[in-house]
Amino acid sequence: MKSYRKELWFETSKRRELINITRDVEDCLAESRIKEGMALVNAMHITSSIFINDDESGLHHDFEVWLEKLAPEKPYAQYKHNGFEDNADAHLKRTIMGREVVVAITQGKLDFGPWEQIFYGEFDGMRRKRVFNEFL
Ligand code: ZN
């Protein structure tokens, strides 16, 4: 089976950020020359996510507010995981928002539904982190 693997690196300037990586994944897919199959895109860190949704700034604000209600960053002492680290909220947010997406490849393109875009969700940023792409 033909396959193509590529890693992307991200370093956000803020602790939390949502980045549309659709173009990056499309560029990887073009390099792969795979025309029919599936794309797997996953975060390689346990405090960042890959998910598919709308590229709409109001919605992105809503995600931030919703995630902060479910797993507020502060106070840090509310979490048993914190102490050595301060990122318990980021682990929880990552779990809610997901680790990976799988997208069908049809005629060399990502076969999205209307408005679907791929996002990298960073919840404990300001350091270099990897996203894995595999096309089969
Ligand atoms: Zn941690």
Coordinates of C-alpha atoms in Angstrom, one line a residue, residues 9-95:
W9 CA 5.6 21.9 13.7
F10 CA 3.8 24.6 15.5
E11 CA 4.8 27.1 18.2
T12 CA 2.1 29.4 19.3
S13 CA 2.7 32.8 20.9
K14 CA -0.1 32.3 23.4
R15 CA -1.0 29.4 25.8
R16 CA -4.2 28.7 23.9
E17 CA -4.7 29.2 20.2
L18 CA -6.7 27.6 17.4
I19 CA -4.9 27.5 14.0
N20 CA -6.5 26.5 10.7
I21 CA -4.0 24.0 9.2
T22 CA -6.2 23.0 6.2
R23 CA -3.8 24.5 3.7
D24 CA -0.8 22.8 5.3
V25 CA -2.5 19.4 5.1
E26 CA -3.5 20.1 1.5
D27 CA 0.1 20.9 0.7
C28 CA 1.2 17.6 2.3
L29 CA -1.4 15.7 0.3
A30 CA -0.2 17.3 -2.9
E31 CA 3.3 16.2 -2.1
S32 CA 2.1 12.6 -1.4
R33 CA 0.6 12.3 -4.9
I34 CA -2.1 10.1 -3.4
K35 CA -5.4 10.4 -5.3
E36 CA -7.7 8.1 -3.5
G37 CA -7.5 7.0 0.2
M38 CA -7.6 8.5 3.6
A39 CA -5.7 11.2 5.5
L40 CA -5.0 10.8 9.2
V41 CA -4.0 14.0 11.0
N42 CA -3.2 13.8 14.7
A43 CA -1.6 15.9 17.4
M44 CA 1.5 14.3 18.8
H45 CA 1.2 15.9 22.2
I46 CA -1.3 15.3 25.0
T47 CA -2.1 19.0 25.5
S48 CA -3.1 19.8 21.9
S49 CA -5.8 18.7 19.6
I50 CA -6.7 18.2 16.0
F51 CA -10.4 18.7 15.1
I52 CA -12.6 19.7 12.2
N53 CA -15.0 22.6 12.4
D54 CA -15.9 26.0 11.0
D55 CA -13.4 28.8 10.5
E56 CA -15.6 31.4 12.2
S57 CA -14.1 33.8 14.8
G58 CA -17.3 33.9 16.9
L59 CA -17.3 30.1 17.1
H60 CA -13.7 30.1 18.1
H61 CA -14.4 32.6 20.9
D62 CA -17.3 30.3 22.0
F63 CA -14.9 27.3 22.1
E64 CA -12.6 29.2 24.4
V65 CA -15.4 30.3 26.8
W66 CA -16.9 26.8 26.8
L67 CA -13.6 25.0 27.4
E68 CA -12.8 27.5 30.2
K69 CA -16.2 26.6 31.9
L70 CA -15.5 22.9 31.6
A71 CA -11.8 23.0 32.6
P72 CA -10.7 26.4 33.8
E73 CA -7.0 27.1 33.6
K74 CA -7.0 28.7 37.1
P75 CA -6.7 28.3 40.0
Y76 CA -3.9 25.8 39.2
A77 CA -4.3 24.3 42.7
Q78 CA -7.7 22.9 41.8
Y79 CA -6.1 20.0 39.9
K80 CA -4.1 17.1 41.4
H81 CA -2.0 16.9 38.2
N82 CA -0.6 20.4 38.9
G83 CA 2.4 20.9 41.1
F84 CA 5.3 19.9 39.0
E85 CA 3.3 21.2 36.0
D86 CA 0.5 23.8 35.6
N87 CA -1.3 22.2 32.6
A88 CA -4.0 19.9 33.9
D89 CA -6.6 22.1 32.2
A90 CA -4.8 21.6 28.9
H91 CA -4.9 17.8 29.2
L92 CA -8.7 18.0 29.8
K93 CA -9.3 20.4 27.0
R94 CA -7.3 18.2 24.6
T95 CA -9.4 15.2 25.5

